XYZ file of C-alpha atoms in Angstrom:
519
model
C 91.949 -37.724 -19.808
C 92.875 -36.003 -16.743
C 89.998 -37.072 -14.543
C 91.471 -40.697 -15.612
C 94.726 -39.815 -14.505
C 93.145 -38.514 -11.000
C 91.662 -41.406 -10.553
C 94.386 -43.801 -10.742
C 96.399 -41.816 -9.357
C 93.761 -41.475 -6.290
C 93.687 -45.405 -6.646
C 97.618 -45.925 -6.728
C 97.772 -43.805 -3.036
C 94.893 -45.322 -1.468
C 96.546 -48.562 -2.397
C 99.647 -47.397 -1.036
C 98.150 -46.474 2.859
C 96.094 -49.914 2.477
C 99.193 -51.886 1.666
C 100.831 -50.295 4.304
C 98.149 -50.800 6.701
C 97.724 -54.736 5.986
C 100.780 -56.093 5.747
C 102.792 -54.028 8.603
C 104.890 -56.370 10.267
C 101.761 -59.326 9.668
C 101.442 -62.745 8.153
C 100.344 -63.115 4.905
C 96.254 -64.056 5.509
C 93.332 -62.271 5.944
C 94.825 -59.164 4.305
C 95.682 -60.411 0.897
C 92.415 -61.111 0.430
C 91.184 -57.505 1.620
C 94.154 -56.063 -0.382
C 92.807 -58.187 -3.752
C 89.329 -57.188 -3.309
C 90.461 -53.267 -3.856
C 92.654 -54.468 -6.582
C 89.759 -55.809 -7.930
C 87.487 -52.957 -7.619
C 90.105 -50.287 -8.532
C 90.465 -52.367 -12.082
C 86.969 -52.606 -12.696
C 86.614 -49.242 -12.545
C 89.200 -48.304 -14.400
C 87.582 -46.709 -17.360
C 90.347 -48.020 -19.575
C 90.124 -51.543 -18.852
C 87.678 -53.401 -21.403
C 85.692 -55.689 -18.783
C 85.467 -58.798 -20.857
C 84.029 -62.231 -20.196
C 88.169 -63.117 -20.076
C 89.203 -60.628 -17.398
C 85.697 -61.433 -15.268
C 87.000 -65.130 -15.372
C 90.552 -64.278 -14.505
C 89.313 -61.904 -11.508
C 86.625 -64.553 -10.146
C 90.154 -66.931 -10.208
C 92.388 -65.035 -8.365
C 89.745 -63.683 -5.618
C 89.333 -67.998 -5.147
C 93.001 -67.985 -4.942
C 93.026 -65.220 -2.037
C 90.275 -67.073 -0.419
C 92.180 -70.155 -0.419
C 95.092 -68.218 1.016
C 92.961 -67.129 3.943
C 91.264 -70.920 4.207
C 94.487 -73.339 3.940
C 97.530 -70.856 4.109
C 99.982 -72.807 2.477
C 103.221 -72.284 0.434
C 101.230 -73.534 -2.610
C 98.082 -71.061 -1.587
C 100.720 -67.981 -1.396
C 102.226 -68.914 -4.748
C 99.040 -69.512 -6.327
C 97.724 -66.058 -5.220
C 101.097 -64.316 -6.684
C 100.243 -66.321 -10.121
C 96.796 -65.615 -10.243
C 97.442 -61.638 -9.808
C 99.722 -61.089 -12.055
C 97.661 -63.396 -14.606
C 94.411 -61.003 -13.843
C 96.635 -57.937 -14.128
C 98.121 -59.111 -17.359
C 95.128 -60.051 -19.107
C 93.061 -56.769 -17.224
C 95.713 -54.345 -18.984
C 96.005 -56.549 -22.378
C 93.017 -58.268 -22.883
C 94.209 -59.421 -26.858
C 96.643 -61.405 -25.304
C 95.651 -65.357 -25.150
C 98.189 -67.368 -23.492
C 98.702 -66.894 -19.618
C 102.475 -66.847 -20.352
C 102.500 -63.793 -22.374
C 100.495 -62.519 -19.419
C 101.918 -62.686 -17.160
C 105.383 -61.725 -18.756
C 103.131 -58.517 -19.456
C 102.280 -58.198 -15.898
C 105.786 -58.236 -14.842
C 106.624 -55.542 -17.474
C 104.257 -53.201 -16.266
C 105.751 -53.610 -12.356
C 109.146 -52.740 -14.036
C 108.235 -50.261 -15.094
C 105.548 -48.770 -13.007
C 107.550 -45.720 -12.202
C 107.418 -44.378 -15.689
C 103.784 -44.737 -15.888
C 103.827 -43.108 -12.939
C 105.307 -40.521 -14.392
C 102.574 -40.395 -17.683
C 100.106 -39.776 -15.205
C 101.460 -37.556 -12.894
C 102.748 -35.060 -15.719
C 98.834 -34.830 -17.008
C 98.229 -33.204 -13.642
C 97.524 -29.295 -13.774
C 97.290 -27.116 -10.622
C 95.248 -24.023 -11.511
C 96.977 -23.250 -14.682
C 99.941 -24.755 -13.840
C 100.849 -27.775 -15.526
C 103.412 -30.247 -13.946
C 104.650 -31.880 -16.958
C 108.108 -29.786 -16.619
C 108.797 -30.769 -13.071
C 107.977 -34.602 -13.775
C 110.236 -34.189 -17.261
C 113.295 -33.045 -15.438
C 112.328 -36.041 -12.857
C 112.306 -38.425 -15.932
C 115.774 -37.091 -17.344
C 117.457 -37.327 -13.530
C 115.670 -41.123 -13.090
C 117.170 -42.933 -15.660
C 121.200 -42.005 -15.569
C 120.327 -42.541 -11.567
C 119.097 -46.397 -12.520
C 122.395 -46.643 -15.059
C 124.463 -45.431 -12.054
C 123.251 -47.518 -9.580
C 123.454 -51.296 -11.965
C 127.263 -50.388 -12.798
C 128.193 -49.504 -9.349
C 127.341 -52.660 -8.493
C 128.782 -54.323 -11.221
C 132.254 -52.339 -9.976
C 131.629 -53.556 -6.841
C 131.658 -56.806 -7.689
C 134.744 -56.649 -9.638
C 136.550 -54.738 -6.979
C 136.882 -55.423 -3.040
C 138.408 -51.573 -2.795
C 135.705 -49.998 -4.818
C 132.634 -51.776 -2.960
C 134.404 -50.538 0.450
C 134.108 -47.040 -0.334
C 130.761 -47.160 -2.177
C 129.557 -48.785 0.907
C 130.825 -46.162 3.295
C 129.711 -43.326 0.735
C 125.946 -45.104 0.773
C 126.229 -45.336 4.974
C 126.917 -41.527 5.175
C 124.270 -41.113 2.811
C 121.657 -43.365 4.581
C 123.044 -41.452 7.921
C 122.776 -38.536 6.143
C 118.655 -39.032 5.305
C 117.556 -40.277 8.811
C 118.566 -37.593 10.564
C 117.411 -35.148 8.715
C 113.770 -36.985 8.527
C 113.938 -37.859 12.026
C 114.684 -33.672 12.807
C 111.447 -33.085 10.708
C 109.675 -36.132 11.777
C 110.450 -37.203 14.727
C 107.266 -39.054 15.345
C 107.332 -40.884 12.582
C 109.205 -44.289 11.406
C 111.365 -44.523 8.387
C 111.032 -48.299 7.959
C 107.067 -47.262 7.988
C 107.665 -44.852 4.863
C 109.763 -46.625 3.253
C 107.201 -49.934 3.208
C 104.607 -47.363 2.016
C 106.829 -45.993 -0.718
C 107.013 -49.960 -1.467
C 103.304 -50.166 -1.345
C 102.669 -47.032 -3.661
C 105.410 -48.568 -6.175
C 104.160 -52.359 -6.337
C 100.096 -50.816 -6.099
C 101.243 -48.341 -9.205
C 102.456 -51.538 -11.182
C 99.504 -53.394 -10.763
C 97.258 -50.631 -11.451
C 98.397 -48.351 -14.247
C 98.538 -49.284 -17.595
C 102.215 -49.826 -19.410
C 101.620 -47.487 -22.622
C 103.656 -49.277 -24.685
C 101.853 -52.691 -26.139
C 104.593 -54.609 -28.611
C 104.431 -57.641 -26.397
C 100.344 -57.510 -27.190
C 101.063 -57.356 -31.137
C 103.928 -59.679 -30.968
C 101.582 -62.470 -29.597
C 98.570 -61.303 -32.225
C 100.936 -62.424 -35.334
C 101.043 -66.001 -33.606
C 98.623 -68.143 -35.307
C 96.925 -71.473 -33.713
C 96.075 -73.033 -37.098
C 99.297 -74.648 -39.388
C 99.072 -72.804 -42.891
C 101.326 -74.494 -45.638
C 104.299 -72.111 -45.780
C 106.097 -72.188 -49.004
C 109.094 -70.887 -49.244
C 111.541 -70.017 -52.249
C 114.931 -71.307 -52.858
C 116.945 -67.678 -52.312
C 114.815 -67.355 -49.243
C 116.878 -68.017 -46.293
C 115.765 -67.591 -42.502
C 117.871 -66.632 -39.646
C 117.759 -69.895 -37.859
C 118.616 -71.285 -41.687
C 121.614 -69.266 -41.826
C 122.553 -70.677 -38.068
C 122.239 -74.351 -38.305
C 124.419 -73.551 -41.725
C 127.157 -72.475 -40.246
C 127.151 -75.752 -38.005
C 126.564 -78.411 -41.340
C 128.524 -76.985 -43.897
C 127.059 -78.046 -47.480
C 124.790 -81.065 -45.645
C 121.730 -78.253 -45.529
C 123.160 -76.728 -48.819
C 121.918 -80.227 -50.179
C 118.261 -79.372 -50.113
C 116.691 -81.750 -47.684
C 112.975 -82.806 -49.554
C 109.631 -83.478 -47.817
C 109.942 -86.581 -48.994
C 113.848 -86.858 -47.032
C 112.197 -85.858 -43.437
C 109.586 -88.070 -44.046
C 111.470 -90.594 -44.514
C 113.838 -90.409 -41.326
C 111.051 -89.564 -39.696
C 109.463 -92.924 -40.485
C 112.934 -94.956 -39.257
C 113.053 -92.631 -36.371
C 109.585 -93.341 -34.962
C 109.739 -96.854 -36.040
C 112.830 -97.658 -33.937
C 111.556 -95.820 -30.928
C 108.237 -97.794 -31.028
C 110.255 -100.593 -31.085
C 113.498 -99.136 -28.219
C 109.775 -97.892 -26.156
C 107.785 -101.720 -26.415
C 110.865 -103.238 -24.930
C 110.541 -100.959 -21.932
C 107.243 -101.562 -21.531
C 107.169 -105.109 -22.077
C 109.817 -105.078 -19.428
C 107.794 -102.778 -16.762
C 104.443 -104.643 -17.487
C 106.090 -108.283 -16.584
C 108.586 -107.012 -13.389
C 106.585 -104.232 -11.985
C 102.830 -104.218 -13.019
C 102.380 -107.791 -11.533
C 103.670 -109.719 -8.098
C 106.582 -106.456 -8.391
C 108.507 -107.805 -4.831
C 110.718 -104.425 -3.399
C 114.537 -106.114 -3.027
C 117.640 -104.418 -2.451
C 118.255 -100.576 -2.968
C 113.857 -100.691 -3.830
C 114.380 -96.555 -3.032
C 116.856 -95.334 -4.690
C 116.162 -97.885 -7.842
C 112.483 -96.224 -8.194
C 113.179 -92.583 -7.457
C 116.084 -92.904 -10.017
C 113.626 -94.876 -12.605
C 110.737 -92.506 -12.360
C 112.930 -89.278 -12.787
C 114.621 -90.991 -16.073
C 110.874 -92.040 -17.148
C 109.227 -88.382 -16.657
C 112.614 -87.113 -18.364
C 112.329 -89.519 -21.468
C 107.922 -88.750 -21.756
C 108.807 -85.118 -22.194
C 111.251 -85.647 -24.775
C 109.014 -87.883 -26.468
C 106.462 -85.207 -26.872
C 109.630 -82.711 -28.394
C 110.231 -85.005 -30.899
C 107.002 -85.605 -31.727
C 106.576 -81.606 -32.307
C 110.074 -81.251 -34.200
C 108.672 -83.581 -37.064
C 104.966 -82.487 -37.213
C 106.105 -78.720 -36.753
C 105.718 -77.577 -40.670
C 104.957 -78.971 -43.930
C 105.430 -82.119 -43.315
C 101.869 -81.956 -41.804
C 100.333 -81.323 -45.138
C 102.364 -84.338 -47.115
C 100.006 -86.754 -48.685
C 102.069 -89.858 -47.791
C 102.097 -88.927 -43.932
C 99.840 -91.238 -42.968
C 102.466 -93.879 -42.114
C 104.250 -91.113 -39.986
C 101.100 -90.078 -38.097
C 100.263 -93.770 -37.447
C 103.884 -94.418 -35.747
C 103.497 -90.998 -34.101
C 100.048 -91.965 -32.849
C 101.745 -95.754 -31.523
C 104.327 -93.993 -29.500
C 101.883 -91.441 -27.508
C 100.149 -94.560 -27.080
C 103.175 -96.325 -25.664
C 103.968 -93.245 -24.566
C 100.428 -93.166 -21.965
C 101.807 -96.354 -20.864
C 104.829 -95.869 -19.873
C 103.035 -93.074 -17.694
C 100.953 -95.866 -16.040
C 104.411 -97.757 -15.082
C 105.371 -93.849 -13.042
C 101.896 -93.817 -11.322
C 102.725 -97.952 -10.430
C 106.341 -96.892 -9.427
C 105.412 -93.605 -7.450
C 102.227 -95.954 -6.185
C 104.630 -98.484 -4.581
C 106.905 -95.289 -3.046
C 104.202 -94.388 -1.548
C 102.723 -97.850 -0.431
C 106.216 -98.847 1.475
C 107.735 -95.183 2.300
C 104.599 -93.409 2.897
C 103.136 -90.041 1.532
C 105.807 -86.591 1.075
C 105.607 -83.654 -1.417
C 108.013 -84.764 -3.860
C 105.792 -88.365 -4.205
C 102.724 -86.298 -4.395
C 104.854 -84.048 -7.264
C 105.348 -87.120 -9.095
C 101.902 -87.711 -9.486
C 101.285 -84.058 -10.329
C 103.630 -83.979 -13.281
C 102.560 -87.706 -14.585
C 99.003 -86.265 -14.829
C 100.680 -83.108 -16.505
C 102.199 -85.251 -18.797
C 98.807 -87.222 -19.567
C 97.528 -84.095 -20.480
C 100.646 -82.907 -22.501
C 100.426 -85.759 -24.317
C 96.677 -85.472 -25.334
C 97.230 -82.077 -26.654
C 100.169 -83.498 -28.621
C 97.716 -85.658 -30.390
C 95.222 -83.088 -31.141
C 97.381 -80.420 -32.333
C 99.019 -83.391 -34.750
C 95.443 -84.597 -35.508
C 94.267 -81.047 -36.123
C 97.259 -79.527 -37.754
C 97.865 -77.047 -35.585
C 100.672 -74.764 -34.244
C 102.833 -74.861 -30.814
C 101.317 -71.835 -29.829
C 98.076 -73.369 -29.907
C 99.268 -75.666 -27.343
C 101.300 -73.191 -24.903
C 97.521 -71.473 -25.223
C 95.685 -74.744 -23.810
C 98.461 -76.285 -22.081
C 98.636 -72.795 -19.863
C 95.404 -72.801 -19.329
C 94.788 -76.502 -18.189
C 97.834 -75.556 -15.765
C 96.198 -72.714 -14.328
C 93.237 -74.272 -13.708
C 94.777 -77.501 -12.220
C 96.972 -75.103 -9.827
C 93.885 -73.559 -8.724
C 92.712 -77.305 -7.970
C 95.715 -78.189 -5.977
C 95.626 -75.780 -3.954
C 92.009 -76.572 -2.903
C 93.554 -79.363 -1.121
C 95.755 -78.817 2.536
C 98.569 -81.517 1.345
C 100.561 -80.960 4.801
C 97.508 -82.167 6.671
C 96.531 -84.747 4.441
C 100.343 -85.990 4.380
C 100.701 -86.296 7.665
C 97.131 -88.228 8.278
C 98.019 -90.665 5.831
C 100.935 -91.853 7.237
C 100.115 -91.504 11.129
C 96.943 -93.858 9.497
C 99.066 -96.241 8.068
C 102.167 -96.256 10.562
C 102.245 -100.180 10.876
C 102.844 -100.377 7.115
C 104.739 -97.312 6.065
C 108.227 -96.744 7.064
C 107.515 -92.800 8.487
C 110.063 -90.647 8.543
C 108.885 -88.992 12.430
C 111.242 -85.876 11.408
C 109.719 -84.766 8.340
C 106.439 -84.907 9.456
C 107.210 -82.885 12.756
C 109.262 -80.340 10.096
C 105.683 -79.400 7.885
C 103.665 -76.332 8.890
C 101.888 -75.591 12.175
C 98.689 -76.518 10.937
C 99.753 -79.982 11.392
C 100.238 -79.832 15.071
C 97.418 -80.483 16.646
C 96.760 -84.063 14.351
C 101.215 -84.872 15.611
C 99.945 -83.978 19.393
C 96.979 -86.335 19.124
C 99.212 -89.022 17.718
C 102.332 -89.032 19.840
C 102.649 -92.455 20.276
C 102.741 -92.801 16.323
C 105.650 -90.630 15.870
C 108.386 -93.133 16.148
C 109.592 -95.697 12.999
C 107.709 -98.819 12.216
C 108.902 -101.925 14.137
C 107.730 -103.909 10.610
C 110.286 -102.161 8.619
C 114.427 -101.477 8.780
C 114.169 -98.967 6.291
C 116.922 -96.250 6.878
C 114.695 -93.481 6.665
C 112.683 -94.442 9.253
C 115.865 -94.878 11.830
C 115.697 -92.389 14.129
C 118.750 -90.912 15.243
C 118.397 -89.092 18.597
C 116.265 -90.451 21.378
C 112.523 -90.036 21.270
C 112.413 -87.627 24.259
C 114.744 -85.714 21.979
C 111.581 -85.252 19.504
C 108.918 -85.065 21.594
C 110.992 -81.628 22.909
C 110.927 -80.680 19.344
C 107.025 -80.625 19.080
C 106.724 -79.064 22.075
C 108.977 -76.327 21.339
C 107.062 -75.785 17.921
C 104.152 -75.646 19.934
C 105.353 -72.893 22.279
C 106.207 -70.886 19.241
C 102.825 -71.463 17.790
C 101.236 -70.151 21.032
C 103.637 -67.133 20.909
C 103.389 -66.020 17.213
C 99.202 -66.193 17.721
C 99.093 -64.103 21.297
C 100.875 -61.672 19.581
C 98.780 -61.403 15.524
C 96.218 -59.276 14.807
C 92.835 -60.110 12.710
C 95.024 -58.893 9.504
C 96.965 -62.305 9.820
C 93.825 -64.322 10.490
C 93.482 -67.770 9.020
C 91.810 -70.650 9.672
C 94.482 -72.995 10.075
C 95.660 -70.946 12.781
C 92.049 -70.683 13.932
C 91.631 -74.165 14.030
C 94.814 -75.027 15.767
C 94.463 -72.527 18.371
C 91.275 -73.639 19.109
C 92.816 -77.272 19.480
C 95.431 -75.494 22.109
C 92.482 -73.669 23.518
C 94.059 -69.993 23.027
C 90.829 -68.851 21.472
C 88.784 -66.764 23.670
């Protein structure tokens, strides 16, 4: 046990001086990826860490994710790479967990509370014969009331103007206090240095080192994925029972049969099939075929497709509310599961009339992240839908679908991010600038790696004589933009004279290459 403890703990400070080493005052890039790869190792040889077929998966995942990072350094790449880790700590730490959403609520339970593992392990440390489980006792006794302390000072503070002005002046003198007396011991060293290592140590010590305590891994094991008849006896009351009783008076009192659900279930689904083939009737005649844009065309389809996406996932809800028990197992359901089955049908159509709308955004106002978003979550919603069916179909539980749903997310997410949407937003529309009303603004506002493709195309960064759209008006003068992309440029050229290989990537690579800066 204690040459386990050494070697986390040996792990946790090497961590520290590499985290502090990488990400010193650099872009997020090359290092993350160097940074994951120890993570990586470090877990693997772990000797509590089970290295299952799950966890060798969820490690391969998030090292693509880094890669990616490094490759098309992108918001989504970043995000991706935070998801990823914290999913491959989560399930590395608590491999009976299934569902990436437990995980990676466990993964952010072990960074909370990374300084009492810390503790565990540093208290199983002996020095000759001395054992520092006192010292690192006291410590734990002092750390908590200090925590407890600190949350309702600021919680005074808020309530009281007076109170924050002297707790702020108390925490100067203290802060004074501190850097002098390092800087007298160390004067050759820098504070805002030790304190990103101390940063470094903590977040490293959260990712590495177990959290002993595993109620969130037995919570999840009592969740079942296949729907078991639950009977349940007339004194038997549940808390949610006792709730909606409170609300309905003697209406639940009234025992509401099988056969009572299954009923308003039927009228329920039958009028929405019906409320749902008017829509689509409607959408297949006006905007499937010869659809002509007139009047506020914008506004009318960003509004429509936001109500549509709104109404799909509420479809799905209901659909879960009345096939979420016993009603499952009653031997007249057929009806119901034929209606149910109608409206996901319906359902997948009225999913085809987003992609049509979104299609047509795109086709007259070009290509932007929220368009390609719309897209995104109308395939999510395909998907949703699917796994709607089976788990009706199947009879099973809604855990069953967070479990395949979450992973189906994850691995689309890892998919998206393959793909460098800034670049391929703004070729699109610089392609198609005699058709598409471009905005010249937003295009000149995404990431740097886009400025080499905006310098080539110049003349293309004005609004399209062909269309009086007022989103393609421009505003100031063109000079007035052109100045703009220069000035981004300078600042390009700037920020990469000045980065070391820790922040390389190869968009940067690539578009100082373009600006010839690569020597």
């Amino acid at each position: 046990m204690k040459n386990k403890s050494n070697l986390m703990l040996l792990s946790v400070l090497l961590g520290g001086l590499l985290f502090t080493f990488l990400f010193w005052e650099e872009r997020l890039a090359l290092n993350l990826l160097v940074y994951s790869i120890y993570l990586f190792v470090s877990t693997f040889i772990n000797p509590d860490v089970v290295k299952s077929t799950k966890l060798k998966i969820y490690g391969l995942a998030h090292l693509l994710a880094a890669v990616l990072v490094v490759i098309n350094n992108s918001d989504l790449s970043v995000a991706t790479y935070y998801i990823s880790l914290l999913l491959f700590i989560g399930f590395g730490h608590h491999q009976q967990i299934r569902t990436i959403f437990t995980a990676f609520l466990a993964a952010i339970l072990q960074m909370l509370t990374a300084p009492f593992n810390a503790i565990k392990h540093l208290s199983q440390i002996s020095i000759g014969n001395v054992s520092l489980k006192p010292v690192f006792t006291l410590i734990k006794y002092i750390f908590i009331p200090i925590i407890i302390v600190i949350i309702f000072s600021c919680l005074y503070a808020a309530a009281s103007d007076v109170f924050a002005h002297y707790a702020e002046a108390i925490l100067t003198s203290i802060g004074n206090f501190l850097d002098n007396v390092f800087h007298f011991f160390f004067k050759d060293l820098n504070f805002d240095r030790i304190i990103h290592f101390c940063f470094g140590l903590a977040l490293t010590a959260g990712l590495l080192l177990t959290f002993f305590d595993k109620s969130l891994e037995k919570a999840e094991l009592k969740c079942k994925e296949q729907l078991i008849r639950m009977r349940r006896s007339l004194g038997q009351k549940t808390i949610w029972y006792n709730v909606v009783e409170t609300f309905t008076g003697n209406l639940l009192t009234r025992k509401m049969a099988l056969k009572t659900e299954y009923i308003v279930g039927i009228i329920s689904f039958a009028a929405l099939n019906l409320l749902l083939l008017m829509l689509n009737t409607i959408d297949i005649t006006t905007l499937w075929f010869g659809y002509e844009p007139s009047g506020n065309f914008s506004g009318e389809l960003h509004q429509g497709t936001n109500s549509l996406i709104f109404s799909i996932v509420m479809a799905m809800a209901v659909i879960l509310y009345y096939f979420r028990g016993n009603l499952n197992f009653y031997h007249k359901s057929k009806t119901l599961r034929l209606l149910a089955y109608t409206w996901m049908v319906q359902n997948f159509i009225l999913i085809i009339s987003v992609f049509i709308r979104d299609g047509y955004y795109i086709e007259f106002h070009g290509l932007t992240h929220k368009r390609i978003g719309v897209l995104v979550f109308a395939t999510l919603c395909i998907i949703g839908l699917a796994t709607v069916y089976f788990k009706v179909a199947r009879q099973k539980t809604i855990f069953y679908l967070f479990k395949v749903n979450g992973n189906i997310w994850f691995a689309l997410l890892l998919t998206f991010t393959l793909i460098n949407w800034d670049v391929l937003i703004v070729k699109y529309n610089l392609n198609h600038v005699d058709a598409v009303a471009i905005d010249p603004y937003y295009l000149t506002s995404l990431s740097e790696k886009t400025l080499p493709i905006l310098d080539k195309n110049r003349a293309k960064i004005h609004p399209s004589k062909n269309n009086d759209s007022e989103i393609a008006k421009v505003d100031q003068p063109e000079e007035a933009l052109m100045r703009k992309l220069d000035q981004r440029i300078g600042y390009f050229k700037e920020r990469y004279s000045q980065q070391s290989w820790l922040s390389w990537n190869l968009q940067d690579w690539n578009t100082a290459e373009y600006f010839g800066l690569n020597k």
